[in-house]
Short mmCIF file of C-alpha atoms and ligand atoms in Angstrom, two decimals:
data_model
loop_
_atom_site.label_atom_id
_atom_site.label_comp_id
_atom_site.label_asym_id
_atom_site.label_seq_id
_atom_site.Cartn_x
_atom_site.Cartn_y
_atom_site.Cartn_z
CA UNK A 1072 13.20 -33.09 20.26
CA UNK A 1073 14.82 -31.86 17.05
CA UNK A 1074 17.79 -29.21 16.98
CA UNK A 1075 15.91 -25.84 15.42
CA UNK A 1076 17.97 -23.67 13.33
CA UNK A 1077 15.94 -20.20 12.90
CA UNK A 1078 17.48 -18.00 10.74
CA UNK A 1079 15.86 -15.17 11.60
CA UNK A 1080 15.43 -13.39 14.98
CA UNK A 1081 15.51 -9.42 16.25
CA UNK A 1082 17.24 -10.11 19.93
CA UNK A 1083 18.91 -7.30 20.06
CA UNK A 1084 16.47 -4.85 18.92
CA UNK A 1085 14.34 -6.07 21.13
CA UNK A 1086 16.92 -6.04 24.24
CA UNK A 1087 17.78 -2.51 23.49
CA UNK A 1088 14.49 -1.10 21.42
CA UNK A 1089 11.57 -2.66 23.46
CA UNK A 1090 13.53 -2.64 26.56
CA UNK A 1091 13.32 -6.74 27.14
CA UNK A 1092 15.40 -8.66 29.41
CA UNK A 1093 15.80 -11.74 27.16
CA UNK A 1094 18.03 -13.71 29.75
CA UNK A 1095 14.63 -14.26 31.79
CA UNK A 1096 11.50 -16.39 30.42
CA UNK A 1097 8.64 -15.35 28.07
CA UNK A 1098 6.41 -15.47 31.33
CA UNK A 1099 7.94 -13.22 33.40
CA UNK A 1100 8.83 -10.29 30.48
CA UNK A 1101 5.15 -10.47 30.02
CA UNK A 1102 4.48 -10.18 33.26
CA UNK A 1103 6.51 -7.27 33.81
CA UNK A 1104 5.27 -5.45 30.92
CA UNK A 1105 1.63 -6.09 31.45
CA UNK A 1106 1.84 -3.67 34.45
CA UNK A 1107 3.35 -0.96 32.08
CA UNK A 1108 1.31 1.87 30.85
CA UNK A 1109 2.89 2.26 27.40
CA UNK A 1110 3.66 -1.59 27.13
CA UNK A 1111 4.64 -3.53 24.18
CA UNK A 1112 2.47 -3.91 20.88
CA UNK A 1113 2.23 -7.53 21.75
CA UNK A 1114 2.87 -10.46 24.27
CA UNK A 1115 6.57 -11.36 23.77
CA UNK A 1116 7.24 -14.97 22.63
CA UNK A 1117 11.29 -15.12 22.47
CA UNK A 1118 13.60 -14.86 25.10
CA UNK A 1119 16.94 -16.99 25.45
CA UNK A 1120 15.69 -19.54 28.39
CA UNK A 1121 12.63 -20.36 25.84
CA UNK A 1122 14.95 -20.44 22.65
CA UNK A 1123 17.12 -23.25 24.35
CA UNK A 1124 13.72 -24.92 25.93
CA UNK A 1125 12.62 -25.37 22.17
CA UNK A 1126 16.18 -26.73 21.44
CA UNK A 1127 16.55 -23.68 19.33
CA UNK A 1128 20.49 -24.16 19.59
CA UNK A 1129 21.48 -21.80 16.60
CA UNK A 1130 19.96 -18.96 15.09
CA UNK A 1131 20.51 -15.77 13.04
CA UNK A 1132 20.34 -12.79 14.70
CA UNK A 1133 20.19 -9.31 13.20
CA UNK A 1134 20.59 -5.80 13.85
CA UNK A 1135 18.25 -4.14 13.31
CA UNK A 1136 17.84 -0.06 12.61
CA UNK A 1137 14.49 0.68 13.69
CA UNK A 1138 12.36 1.84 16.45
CA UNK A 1139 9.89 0.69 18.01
CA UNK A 1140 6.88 3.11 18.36
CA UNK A 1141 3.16 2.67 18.41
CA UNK A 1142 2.80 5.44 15.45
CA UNK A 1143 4.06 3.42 12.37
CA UNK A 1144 5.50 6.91 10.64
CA UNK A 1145 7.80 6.92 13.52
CA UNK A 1146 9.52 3.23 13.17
CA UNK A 1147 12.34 4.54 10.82
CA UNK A 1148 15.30 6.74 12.31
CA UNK A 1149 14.89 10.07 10.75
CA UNK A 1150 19.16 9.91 10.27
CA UNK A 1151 21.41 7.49 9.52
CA UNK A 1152 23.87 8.73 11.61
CA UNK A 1153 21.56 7.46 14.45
CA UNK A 1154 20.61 4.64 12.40
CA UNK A 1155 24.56 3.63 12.62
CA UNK A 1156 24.78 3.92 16.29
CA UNK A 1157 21.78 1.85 16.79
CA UNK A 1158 23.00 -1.12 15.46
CA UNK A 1159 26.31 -0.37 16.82
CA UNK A 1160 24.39 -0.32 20.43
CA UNK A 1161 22.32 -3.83 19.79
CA UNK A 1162 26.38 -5.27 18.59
CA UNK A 1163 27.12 -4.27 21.94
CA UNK A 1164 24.38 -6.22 23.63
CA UNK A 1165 25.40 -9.24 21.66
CA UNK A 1166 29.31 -8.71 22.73
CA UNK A 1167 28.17 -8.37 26.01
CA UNK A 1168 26.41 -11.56 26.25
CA UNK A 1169 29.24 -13.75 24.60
CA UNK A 1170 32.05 -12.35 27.61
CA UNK A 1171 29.64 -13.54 29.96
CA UNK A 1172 29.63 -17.16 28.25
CA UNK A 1173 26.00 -16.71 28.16
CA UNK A 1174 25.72 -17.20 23.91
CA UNK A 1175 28.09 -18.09 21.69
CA UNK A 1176 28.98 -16.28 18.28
CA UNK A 1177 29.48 -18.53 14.95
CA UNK A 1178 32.25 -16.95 12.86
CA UNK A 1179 33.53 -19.69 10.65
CA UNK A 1180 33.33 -23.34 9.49
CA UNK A 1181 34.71 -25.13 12.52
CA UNK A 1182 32.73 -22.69 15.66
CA UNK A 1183 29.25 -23.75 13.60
CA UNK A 1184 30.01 -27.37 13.82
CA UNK A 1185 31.17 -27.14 17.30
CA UNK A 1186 27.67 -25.20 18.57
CA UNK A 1187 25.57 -28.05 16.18
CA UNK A 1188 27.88 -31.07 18.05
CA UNK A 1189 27.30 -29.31 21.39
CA UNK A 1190 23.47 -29.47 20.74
CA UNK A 1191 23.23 -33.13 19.09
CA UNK A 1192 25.45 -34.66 21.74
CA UNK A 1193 22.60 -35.23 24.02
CA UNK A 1194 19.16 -33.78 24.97
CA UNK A 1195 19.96 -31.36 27.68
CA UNK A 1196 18.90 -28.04 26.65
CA UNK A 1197 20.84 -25.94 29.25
CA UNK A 1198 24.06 -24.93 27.00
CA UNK A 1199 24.72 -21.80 24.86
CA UNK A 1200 22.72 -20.64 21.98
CA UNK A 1201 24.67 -20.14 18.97
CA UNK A 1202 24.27 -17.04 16.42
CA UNK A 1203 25.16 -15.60 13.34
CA UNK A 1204 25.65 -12.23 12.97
CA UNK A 1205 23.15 -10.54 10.54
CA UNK A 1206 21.48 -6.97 9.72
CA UNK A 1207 18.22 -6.43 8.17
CA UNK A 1208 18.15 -3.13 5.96
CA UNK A 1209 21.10 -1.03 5.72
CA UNK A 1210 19.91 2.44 6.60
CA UNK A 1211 22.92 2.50 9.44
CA UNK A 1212 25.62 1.86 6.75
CA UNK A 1213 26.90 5.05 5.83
CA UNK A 1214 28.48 4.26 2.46
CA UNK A 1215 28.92 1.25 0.34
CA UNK A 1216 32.60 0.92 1.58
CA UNK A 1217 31.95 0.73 5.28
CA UNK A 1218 30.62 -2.44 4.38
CA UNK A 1219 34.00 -3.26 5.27
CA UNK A 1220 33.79 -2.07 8.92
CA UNK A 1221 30.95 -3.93 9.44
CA UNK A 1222 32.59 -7.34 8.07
CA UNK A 1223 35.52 -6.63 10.31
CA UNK A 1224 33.13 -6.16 13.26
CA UNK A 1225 31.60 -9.37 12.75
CA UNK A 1226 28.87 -9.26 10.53
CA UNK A 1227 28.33 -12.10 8.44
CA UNK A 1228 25.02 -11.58 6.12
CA UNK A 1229 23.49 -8.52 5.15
CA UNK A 1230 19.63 -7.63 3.97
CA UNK A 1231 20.27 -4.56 2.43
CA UNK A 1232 16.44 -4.24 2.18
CA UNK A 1233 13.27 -3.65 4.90
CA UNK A 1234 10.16 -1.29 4.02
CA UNK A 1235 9.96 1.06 1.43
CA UNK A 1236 12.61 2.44 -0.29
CA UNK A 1237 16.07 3.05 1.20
CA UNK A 1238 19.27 4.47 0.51
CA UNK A 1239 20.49 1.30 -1.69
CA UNK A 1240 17.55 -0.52 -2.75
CA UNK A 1241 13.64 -0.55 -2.77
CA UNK A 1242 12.18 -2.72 -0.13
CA UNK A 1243 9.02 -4.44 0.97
CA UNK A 1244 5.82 -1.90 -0.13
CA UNK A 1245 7.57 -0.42 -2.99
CA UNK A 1246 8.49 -0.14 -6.23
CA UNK A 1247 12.09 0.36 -8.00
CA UNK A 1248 15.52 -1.14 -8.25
CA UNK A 1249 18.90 -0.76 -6.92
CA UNK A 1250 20.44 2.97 -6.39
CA UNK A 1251 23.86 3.60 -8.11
CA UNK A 1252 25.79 3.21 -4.05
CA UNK A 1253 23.00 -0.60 -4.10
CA UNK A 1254 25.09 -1.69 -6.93
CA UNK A 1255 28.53 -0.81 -5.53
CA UNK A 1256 27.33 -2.02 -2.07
CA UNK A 1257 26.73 -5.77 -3.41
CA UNK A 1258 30.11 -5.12 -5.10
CA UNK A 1259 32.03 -4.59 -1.60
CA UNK A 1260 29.69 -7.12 0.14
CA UNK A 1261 31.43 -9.50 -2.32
CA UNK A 1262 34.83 -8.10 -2.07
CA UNK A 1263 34.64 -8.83 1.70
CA UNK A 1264 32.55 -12.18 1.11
CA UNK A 1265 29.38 -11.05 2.96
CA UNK A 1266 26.29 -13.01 2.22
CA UNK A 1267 23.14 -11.26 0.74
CA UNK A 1268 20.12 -11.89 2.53
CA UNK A 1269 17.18 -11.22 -0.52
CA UNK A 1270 14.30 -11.13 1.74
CA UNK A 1271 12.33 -7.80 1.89
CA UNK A 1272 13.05 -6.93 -1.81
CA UNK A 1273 11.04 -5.30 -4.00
CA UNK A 1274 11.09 -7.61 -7.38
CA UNK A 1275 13.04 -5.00 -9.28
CA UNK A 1276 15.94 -4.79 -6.69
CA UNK A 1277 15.55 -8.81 -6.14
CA UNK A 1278 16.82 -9.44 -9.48
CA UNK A 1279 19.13 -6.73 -10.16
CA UNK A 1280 20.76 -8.29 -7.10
CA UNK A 1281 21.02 -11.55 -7.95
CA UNK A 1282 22.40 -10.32 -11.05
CA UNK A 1283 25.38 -8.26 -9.87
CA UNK A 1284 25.99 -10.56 -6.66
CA UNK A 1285 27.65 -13.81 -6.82
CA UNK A 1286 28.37 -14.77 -3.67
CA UNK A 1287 26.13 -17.09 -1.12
CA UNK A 1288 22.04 -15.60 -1.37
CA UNK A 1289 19.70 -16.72 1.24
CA UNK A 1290 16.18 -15.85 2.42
CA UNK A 1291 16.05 -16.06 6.00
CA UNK A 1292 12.07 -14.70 6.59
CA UNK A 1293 10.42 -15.27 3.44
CA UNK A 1294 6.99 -17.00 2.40
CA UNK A 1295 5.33 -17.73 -1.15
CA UNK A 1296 3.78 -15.68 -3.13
CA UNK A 1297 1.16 -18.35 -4.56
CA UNK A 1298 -0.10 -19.09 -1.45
CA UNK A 1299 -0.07 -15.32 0.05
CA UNK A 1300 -0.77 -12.75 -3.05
CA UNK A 1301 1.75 -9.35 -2.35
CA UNK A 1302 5.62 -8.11 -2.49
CA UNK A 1303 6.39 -9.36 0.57
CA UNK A 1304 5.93 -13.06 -0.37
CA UNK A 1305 8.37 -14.47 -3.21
CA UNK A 1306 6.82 -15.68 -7.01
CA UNK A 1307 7.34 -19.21 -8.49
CA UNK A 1308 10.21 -17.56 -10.43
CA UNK A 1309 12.14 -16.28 -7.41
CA UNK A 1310 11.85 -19.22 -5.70
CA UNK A 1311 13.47 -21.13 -8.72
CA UNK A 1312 16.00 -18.80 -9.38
CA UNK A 1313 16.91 -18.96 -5.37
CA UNK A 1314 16.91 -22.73 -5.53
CA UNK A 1315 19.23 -22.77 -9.06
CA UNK A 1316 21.60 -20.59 -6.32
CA UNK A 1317 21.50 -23.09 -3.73
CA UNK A 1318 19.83 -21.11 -1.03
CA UNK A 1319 17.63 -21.88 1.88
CA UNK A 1320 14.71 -19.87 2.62
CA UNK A 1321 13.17 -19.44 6.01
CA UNK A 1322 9.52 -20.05 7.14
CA UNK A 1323 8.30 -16.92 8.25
CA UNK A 1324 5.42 -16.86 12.03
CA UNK A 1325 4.23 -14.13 11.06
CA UNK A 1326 0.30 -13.97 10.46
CA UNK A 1327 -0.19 -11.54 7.75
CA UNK A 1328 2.31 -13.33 5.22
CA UNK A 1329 0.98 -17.08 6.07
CA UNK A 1330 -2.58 -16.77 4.88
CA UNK A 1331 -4.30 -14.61 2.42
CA UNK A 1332 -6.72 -11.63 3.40
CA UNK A 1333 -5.04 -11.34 7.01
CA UNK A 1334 -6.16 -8.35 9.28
CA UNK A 1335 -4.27 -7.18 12.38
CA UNK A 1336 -7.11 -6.69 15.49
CA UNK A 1337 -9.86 -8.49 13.52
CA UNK A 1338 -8.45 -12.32 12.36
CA UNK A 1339 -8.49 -13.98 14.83
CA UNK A 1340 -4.73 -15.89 15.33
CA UNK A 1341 -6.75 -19.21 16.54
CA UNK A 1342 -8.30 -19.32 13.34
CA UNK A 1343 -4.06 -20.00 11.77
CA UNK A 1344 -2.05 -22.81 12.84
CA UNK A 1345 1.66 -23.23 12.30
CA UNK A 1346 -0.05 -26.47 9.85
CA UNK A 1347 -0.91 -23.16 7.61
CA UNK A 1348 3.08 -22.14 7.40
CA UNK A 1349 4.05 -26.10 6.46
CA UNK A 1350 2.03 -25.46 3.73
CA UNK A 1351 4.74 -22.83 2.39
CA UNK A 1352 7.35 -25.25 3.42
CA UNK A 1353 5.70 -27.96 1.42
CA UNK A 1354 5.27 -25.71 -1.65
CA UNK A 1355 8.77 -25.19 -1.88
CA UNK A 1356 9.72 -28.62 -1.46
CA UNK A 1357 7.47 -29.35 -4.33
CA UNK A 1358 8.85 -26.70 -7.00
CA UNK A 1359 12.50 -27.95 -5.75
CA UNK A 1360 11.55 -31.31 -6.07
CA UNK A 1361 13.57 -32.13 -2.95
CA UNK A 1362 13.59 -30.79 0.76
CA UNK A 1363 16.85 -29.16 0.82
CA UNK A 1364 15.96 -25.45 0.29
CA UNK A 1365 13.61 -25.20 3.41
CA UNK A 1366 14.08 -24.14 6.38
CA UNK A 1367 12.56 -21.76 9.79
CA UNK A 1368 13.24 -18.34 9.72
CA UNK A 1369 10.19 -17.46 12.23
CA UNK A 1370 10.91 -13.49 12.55
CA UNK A 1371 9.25 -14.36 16.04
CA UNK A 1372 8.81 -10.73 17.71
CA UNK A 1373 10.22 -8.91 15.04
CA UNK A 1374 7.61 -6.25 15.68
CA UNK A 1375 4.75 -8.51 16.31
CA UNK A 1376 3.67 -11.01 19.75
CA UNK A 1377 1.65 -13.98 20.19
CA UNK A 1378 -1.27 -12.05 19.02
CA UNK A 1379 0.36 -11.92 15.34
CA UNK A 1380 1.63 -15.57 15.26
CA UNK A 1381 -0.02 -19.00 14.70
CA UNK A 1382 -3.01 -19.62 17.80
CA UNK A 1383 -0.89 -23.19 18.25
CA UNK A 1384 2.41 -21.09 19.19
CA UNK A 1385 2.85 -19.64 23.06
CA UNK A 1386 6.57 -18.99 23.21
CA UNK A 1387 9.08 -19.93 20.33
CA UNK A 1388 9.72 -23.78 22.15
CA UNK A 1389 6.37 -24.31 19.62
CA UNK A 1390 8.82 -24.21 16.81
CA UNK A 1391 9.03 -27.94 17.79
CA UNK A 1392 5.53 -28.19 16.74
CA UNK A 1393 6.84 -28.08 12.88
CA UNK A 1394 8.73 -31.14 13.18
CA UNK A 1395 5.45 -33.50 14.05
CA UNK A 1396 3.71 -32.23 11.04
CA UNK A 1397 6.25 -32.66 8.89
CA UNK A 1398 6.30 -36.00 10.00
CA UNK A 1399 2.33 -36.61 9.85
CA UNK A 1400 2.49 -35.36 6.11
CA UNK A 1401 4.77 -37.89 5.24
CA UNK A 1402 8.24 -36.19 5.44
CA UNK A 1403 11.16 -38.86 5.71
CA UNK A 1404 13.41 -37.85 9.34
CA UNK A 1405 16.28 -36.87 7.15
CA UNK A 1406 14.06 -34.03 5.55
CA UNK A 1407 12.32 -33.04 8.59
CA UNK A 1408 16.15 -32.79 10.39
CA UNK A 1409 17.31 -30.92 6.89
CA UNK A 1410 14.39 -28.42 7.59
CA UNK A 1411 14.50 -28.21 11.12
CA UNK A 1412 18.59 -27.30 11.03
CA UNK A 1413 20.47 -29.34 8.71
CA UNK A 1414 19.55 -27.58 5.34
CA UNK A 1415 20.38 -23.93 7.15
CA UNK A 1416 23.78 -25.81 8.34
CA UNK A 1417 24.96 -27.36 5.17
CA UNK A 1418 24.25 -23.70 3.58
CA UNK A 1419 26.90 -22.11 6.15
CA UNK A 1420 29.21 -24.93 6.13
CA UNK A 1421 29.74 -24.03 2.24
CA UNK A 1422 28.68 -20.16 2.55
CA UNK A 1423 30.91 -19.51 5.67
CA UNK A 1424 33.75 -21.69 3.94
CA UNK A 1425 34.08 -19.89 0.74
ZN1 ZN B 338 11.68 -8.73 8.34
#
């Protein structure tokens, strides 16, 4: 089995938000919440026993400011104040979980090669999973220069953007660019050498980032825009001008953005296969003309369950699964190991090094 590298995963939010004890297996969370009344929105599919059964033995993990209720208006936090001491909470979880030796944080060049060496060694799956410290939207950072409080309490990458507009940017499902405090933001995300995390931009704020920032830009959940028509999938041109900045973008499990026309309660997830996500992969590796800017960034209950992912996957060990195809289409093993970790690696070996 490969080493997975997904750079994109809510375990915190989901420890703290939906309430999830992630140190015991997918089968037994469900089983616990299938006797609640107000249970989840969907059958969980990550937890850390099943992350280091898929070999899943690095990952990026965010913080992120929302919360999870059934009635969509109520998913933001109506202040950032609370925002703030959300993510502060879901650190905490984190914190807590590397004193007990149970995961290990990645904070620099050499702690990333010694998590990927402790994985490739040999095939025994019962050792730490590694993570690096990420945030998806940026509702909980108060003002542009507490950017720096953040970077000195670990975190490494930032998505300033989620949905709809926010404080520094416009996000997924809507239109406009960066705020006055989105372009000083980038400016002290620079200053303190975070990395920018483009996915969940709207197209104006995309490329008035990537204009003003010049440090490391990645996409950690983020599909094409060819294959799936709407803002939350990325055009030819982004994908080139991501590429021309060396990034690696993320294969996103998530049903709606992996085949067109999607419809939550009435496709049915058998009818998708993680096959239909390779596709994206294999786009990308085509307009690159090389397989170095792919990777698996499978957002795997980041809001969604099994009902919302590919009918192939049970429990996030199925990342596996994206390894054989690769392989059945064709892909030489140093590709399919550059998409399966190596790609994600190499970009933190230079990103975290700069
Ligand atoms: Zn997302």
């Amino acid at each position: 089995m490969n080493l997975i590298f997904d750079a994109h995963l809510d375990l915190a939010w989901n420890a703290c938000e939906w309430n999830r004890d992630l140190k015991l297996p997918v089968k037994e969370i469900r089983k616990f919440e299938r006797q609640l009344e107000d249970g989840p929105m969907g059958d969980c599919t990550v937890s850390w026993p099943n992350l280091q059964k898929g070999r899943v033995g690095v990952v990026i993990a965010t913080l992120l400011p929302r919360l999870k209720r059934r009635d969509s208006e109520m998913t933001f936090f109506q202040s950032r104040e609370a925002a703030y001491a959300s993510c502060n909470g879901q650190l905490s979880y984190y914190r807590a979980l590397v004193e007990q030796g149970f995961i290990n944080e990645i904070s620099n060049v050499s702690e990333l090669d010694t998590q990927v060496d402790l994985w490739l060694k040999d095939s025994d799956n019962d050792r730490p999973v590694g993570f690096i410290l990420s945030m998806e939207g940026s509702n909980s950072i108060l003002s542009p220069g507490q950017i720096h409080e953040w970077h000195e309490k670990g975190l490494k990458i930032l998505g300033p953007a989620h949905y709809g507009p926010g404080p520094y940017c416009h996000g997924t499902g809507s239109e406009g660019g960066l705020s006055a405090e989105g372009r000083e933001l980038l400016v002290e995300m620079q200053q303190v050498g975070m990395l920018l995390d483009v996915t969940h931009f709207s197209d104006e704020s995309f490329w008035e980032a990537l204009e003003i920032f010049d440090g490391p830009v990645l996409a950690s959940h983020h599909n094409c825009r060819s294959l799936v028509p709407g803002d939350r999938q990325l055009t030819d041109e982004q994908i080139k001008a991501l590429i021309e900045r060396g990034a690696v973008i993320g294969a996103s499990f998530d049903c709606w953005m992996i085949v067109p026309g999607w419809k939550k309660g009435v496709t049915d997830p058998n009818d998708i296969s993680i096959e239909d996500i390779v596709n994206h992969t294999d786009y990308i590796c085509q307009l690159a003309g090389n397989a170095k800017h792919c990777g698996i960034g499978s957002d795997l209950d980041g809001g969604f369950g099994k009902e919302q992912s590919p009918g192939d996957l049970e429990t996030v060990s199925d990342l596996q699964k994206f390894a054989s195809i690769l392989e059945n289409r064709g892909y030489p093993q140093e590709d399919i190991d550059g998409i399966m970790y190596g790609n994600f690696v190499n970009f933190f070996r230079r990103a975290l090094g700069e």
